[in-house]
Short mmCIF file of C-alpha atoms and ligand atoms in Angstrom, two decimals:
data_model
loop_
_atom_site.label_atom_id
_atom_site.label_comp_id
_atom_site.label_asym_id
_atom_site.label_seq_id
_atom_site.Cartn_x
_atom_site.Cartn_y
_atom_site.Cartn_z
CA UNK U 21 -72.01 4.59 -154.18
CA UNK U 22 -69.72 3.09 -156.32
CA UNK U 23 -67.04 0.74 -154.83
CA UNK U 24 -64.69 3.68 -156.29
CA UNK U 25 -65.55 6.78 -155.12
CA UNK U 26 -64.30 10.03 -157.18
CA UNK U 27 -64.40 12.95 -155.24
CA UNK U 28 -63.45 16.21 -157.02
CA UNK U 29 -61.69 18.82 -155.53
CA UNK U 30 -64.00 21.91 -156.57
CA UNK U 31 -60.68 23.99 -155.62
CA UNK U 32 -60.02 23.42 -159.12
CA UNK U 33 -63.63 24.22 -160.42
CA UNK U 34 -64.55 27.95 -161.59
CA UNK U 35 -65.90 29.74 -158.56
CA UNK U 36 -68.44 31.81 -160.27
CA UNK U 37 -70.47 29.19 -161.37
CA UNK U 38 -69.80 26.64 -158.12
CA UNK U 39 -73.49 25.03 -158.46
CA UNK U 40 -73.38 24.19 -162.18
CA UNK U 41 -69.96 22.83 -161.67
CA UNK U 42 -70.87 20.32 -159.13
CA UNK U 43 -73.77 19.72 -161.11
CA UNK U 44 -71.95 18.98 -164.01
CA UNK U 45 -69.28 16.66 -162.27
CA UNK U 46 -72.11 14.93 -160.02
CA UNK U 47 -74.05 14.39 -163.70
CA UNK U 48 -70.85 13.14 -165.11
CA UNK U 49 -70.71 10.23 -162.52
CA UNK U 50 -68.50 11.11 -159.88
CA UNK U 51 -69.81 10.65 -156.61
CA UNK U 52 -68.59 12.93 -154.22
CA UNK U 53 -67.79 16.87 -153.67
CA UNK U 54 -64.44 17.47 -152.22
CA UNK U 55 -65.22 20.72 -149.89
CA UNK U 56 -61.08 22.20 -149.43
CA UNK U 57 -61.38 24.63 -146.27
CA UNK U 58 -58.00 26.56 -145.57
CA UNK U 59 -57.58 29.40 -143.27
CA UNK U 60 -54.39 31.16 -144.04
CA UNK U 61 -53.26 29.71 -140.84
CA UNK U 62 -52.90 26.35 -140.69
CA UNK U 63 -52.31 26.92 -144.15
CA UNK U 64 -50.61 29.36 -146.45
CA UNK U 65 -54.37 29.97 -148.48
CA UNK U 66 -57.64 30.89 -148.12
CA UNK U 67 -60.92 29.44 -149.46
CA UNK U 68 -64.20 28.97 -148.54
CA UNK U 69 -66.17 28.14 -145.26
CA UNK U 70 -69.82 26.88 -144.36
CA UNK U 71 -71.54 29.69 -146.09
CA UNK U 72 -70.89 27.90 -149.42
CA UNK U 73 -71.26 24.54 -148.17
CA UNK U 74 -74.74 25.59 -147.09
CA UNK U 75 -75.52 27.46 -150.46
CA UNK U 76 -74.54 24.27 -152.49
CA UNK U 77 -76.94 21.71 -150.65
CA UNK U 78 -79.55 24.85 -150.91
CA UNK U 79 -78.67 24.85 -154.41
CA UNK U 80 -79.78 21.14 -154.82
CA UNK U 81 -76.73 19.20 -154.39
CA UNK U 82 -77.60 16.19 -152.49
CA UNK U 83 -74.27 13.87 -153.62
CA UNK U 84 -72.22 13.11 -150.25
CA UNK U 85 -69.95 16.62 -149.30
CA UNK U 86 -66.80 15.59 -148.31
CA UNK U 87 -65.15 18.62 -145.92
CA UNK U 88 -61.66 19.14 -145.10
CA UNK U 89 -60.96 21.14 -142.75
CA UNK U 90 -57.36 22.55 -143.43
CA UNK U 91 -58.05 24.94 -140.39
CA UNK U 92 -56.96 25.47 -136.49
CA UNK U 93 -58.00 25.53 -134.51
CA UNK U 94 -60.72 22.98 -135.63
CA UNK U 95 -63.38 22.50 -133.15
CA UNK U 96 -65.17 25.98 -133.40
CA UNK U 97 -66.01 25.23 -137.13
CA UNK U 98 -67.65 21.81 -136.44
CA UNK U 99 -70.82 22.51 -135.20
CA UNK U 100 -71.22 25.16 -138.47
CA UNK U 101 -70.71 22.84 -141.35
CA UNK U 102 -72.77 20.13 -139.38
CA UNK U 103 -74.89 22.96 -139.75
CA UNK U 104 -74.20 23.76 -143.48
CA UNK U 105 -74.69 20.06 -144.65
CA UNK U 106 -71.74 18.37 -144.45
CA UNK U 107 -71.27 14.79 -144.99
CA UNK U 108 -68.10 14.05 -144.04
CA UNK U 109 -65.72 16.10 -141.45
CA UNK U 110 -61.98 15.62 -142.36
CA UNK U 111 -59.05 17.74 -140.31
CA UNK U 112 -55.51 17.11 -139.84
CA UNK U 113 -54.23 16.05 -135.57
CA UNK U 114 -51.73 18.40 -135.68
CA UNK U 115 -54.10 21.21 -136.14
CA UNK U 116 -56.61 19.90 -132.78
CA UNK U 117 -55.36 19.90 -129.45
CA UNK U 118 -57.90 16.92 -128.27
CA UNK U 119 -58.14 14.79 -131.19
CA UNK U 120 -60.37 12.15 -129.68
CA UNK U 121 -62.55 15.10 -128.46
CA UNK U 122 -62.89 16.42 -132.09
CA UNK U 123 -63.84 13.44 -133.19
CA UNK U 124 -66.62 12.54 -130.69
CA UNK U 125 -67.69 16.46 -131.49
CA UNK U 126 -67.99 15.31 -135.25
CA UNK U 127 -69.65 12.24 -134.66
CA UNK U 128 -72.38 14.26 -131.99
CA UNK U 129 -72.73 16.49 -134.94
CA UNK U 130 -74.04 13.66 -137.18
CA UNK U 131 -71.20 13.79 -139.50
CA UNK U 132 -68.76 11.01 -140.38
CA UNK U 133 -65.38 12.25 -139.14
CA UNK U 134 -61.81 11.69 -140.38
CA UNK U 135 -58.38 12.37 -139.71
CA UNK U 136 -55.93 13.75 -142.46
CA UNK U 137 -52.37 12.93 -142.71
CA UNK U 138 -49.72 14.87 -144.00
CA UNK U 139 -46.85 13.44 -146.12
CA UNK U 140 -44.93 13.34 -143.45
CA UNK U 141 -47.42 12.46 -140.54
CA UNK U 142 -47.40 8.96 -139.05
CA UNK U 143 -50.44 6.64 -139.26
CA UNK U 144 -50.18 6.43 -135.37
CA UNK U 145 -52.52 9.21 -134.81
CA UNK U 146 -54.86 6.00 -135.60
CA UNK U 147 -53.95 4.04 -132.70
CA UNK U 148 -56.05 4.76 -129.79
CA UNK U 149 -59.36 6.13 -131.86
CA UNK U 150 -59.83 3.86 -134.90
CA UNK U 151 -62.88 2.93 -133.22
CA UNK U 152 -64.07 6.85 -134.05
CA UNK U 153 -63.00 6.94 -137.84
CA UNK U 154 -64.83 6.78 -140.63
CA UNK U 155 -62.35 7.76 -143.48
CA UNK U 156 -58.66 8.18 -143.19
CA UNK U 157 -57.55 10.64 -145.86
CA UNK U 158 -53.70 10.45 -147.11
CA UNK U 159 -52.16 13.58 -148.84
CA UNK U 160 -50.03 12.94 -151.35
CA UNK U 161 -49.06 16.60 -151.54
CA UNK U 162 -48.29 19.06 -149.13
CA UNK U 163 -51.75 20.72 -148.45
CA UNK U 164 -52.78 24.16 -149.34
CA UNK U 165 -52.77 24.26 -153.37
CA UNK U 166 -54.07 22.82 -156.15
CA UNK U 167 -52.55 21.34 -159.13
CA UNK U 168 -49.14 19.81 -157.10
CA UNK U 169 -47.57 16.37 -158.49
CA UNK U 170 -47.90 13.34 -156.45
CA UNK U 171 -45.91 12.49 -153.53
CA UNK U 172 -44.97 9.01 -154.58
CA UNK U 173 -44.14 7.78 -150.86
CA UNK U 174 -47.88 7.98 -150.57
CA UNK U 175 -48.37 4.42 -152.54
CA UNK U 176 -46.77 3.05 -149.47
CA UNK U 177 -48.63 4.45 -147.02
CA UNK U 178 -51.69 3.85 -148.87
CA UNK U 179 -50.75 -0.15 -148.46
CA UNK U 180 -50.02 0.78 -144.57
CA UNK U 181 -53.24 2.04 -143.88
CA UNK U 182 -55.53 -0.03 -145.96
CA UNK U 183 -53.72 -3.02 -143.20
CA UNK U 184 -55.14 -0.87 -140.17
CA UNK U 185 -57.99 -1.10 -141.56
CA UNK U 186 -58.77 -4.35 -142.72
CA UNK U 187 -57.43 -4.93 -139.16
CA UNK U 188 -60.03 -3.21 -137.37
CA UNK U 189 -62.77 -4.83 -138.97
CA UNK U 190 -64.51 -1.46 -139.82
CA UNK U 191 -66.03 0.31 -142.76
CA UNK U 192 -63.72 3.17 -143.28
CA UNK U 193 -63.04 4.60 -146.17
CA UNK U 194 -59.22 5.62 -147.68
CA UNK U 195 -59.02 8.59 -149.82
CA UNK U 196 -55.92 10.09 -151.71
CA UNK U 197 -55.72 13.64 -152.16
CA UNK U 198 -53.19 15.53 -154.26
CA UNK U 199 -51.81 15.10 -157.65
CA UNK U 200 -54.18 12.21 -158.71
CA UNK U 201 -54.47 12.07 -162.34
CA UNK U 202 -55.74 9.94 -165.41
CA UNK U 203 -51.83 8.19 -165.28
CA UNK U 204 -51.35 7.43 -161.71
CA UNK U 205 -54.77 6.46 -160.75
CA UNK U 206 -54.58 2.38 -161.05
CA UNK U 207 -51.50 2.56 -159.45
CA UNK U 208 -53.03 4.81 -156.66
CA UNK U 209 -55.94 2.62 -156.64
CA UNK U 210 -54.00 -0.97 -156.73
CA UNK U 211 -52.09 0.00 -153.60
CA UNK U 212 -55.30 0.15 -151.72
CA UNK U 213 -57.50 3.60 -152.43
CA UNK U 214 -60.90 3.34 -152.85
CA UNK U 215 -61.27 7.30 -153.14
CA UNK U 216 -59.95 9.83 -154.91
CA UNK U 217 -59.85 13.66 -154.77
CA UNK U 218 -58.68 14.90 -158.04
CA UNK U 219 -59.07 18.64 -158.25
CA UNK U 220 -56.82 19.76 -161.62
CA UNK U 221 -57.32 16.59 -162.72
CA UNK U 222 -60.90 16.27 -163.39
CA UNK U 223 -61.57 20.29 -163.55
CA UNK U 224 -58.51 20.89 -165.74
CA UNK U 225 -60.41 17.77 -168.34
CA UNK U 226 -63.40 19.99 -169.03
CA UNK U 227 -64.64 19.45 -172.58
CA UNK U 228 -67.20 21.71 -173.99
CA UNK U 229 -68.70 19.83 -176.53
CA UNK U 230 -69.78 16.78 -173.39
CA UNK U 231 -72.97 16.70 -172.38
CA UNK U 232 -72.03 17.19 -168.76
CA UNK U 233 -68.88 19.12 -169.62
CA UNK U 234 -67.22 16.24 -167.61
CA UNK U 235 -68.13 12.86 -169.47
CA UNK U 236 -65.11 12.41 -171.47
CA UNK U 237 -62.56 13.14 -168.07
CA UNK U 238 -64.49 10.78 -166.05
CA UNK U 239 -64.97 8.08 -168.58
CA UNK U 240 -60.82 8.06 -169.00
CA UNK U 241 -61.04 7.82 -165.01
CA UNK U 242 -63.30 5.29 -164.50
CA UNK U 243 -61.20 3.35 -167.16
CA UNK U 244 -58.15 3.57 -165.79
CA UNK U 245 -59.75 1.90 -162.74
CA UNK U 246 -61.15 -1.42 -164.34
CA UNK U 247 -57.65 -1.95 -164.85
CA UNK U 248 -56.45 -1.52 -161.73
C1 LIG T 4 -54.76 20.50 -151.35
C2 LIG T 4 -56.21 20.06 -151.38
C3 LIG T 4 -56.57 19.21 -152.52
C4 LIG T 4 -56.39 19.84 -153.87
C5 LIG T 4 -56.13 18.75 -154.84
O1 LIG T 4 -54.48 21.07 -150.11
O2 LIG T 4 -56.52 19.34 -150.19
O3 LIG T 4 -57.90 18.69 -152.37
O4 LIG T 4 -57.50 20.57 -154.31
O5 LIG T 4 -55.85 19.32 -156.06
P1 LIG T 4 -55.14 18.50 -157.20
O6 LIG T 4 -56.00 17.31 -157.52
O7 LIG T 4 -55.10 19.51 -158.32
O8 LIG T 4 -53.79 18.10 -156.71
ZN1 LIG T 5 -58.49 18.26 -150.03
#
């Protein structure tokens, strides 16, 4: 993988034709599928669970599948997207009741696990179980919908958490979800990203006449971060 990571959001990407859309973004050169799971609970939408996870690595995807679990609880769902083929295992501590627990769970599941923060949700949930994390994922919108603009107190927090963990010493990885776009990107990126969700933004750039449908987006992407 690439030391930059995109990861789009296929919340953004047309539903009826979910494998040739990852296809097409994986063939364009990003590297990893954002999986958005909301339950109309934890959050005000609904999307899609380990049924589609599971028909998208039996469709031939075999890029990294990056799940977020915008659901609570969380721990009932583990165990059946370990199942489905997910790489990573993302959820937010407010919506677990035993966060260490659901991370251990993850991690027993073979997954990489990660916790999610909200705009407004401290880094401290990292204190006491930094040793268990493989990916800290900031929002920089509120989560539940696509297409939102950037929360720009997220650049800060960004520089925050990429401290912790140069800190600890470990290989986790920092991803940005929410409003990233062609124009913020460096910035995103020079404040201490190394992977990016970008639903609307990638989705929203398809050209017909590319090859992959995505070439031209992810070219203008991957340019914006040489310069960052
Ligand atoms: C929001 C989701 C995001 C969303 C990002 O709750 O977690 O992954 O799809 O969409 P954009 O990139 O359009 O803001
Ligand atoms: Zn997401």
């Amino acid at each position: 993988m690439a030391d930059y990571a995109l990861a789009p959001s296929i919340l953004s990407a047309d539903f009826a034709k979910l494998g040739e859309e990852c296809d097409n973004v994986l063939a364009s050169g990003c590297d990893i599928i954002h999986f958005d799971v909301m339950d109309n609970h934890y959050v005000p939408n609904l999307t899609i669970g380990p049924l589609v996870c599971d028909a998208l690595r039996k469709h031939g995807i075999t890029a990294p599948i990056d799940v977020h679990l915008m659901v609570s609880p969380v721990d009932r769902i583990v165990g059946d997207f370990a199942q489905a083929g997910a790489t990573y295992i993302t959820f937010h501590p407010e919506a677990s009741d035993h966060i260490d627990r659901t991370l251990q769970l993850i991690e027993s599941e073979g997954c990489k696990a990660g916790l999610v923060f909200n705009p407004a949700t401290p880094l401290s949930y990292l204190d006491y179980v930094i040793d268990k994390i493989d990916m800290i994922l900031l929002m920089s919108v509120n989560p539940g919908f696509g297409g939102q603009s950037f929360i720009p107190s997220a650049l800060d927090k960004l520089k925050e958490a990429r401290k912790i963990i140069d800190a600890s010493g470990r290989d986790i990885r920092l991803e940005i979800d929410g409003g990233v776009k062609a124009d913020n990107i460096a910035a995103i990126a020079a404040a201490g990203a190394d992977t990016f969700v970008s639903g609307s933004g990638i989705f929203g750039g398809r050209n017909e006449s590319d090859a992959n449908k995505y070439d031209s987006i992810v070219k203008t992407f991957r340019a914006e971060l040489a310069n960052a």
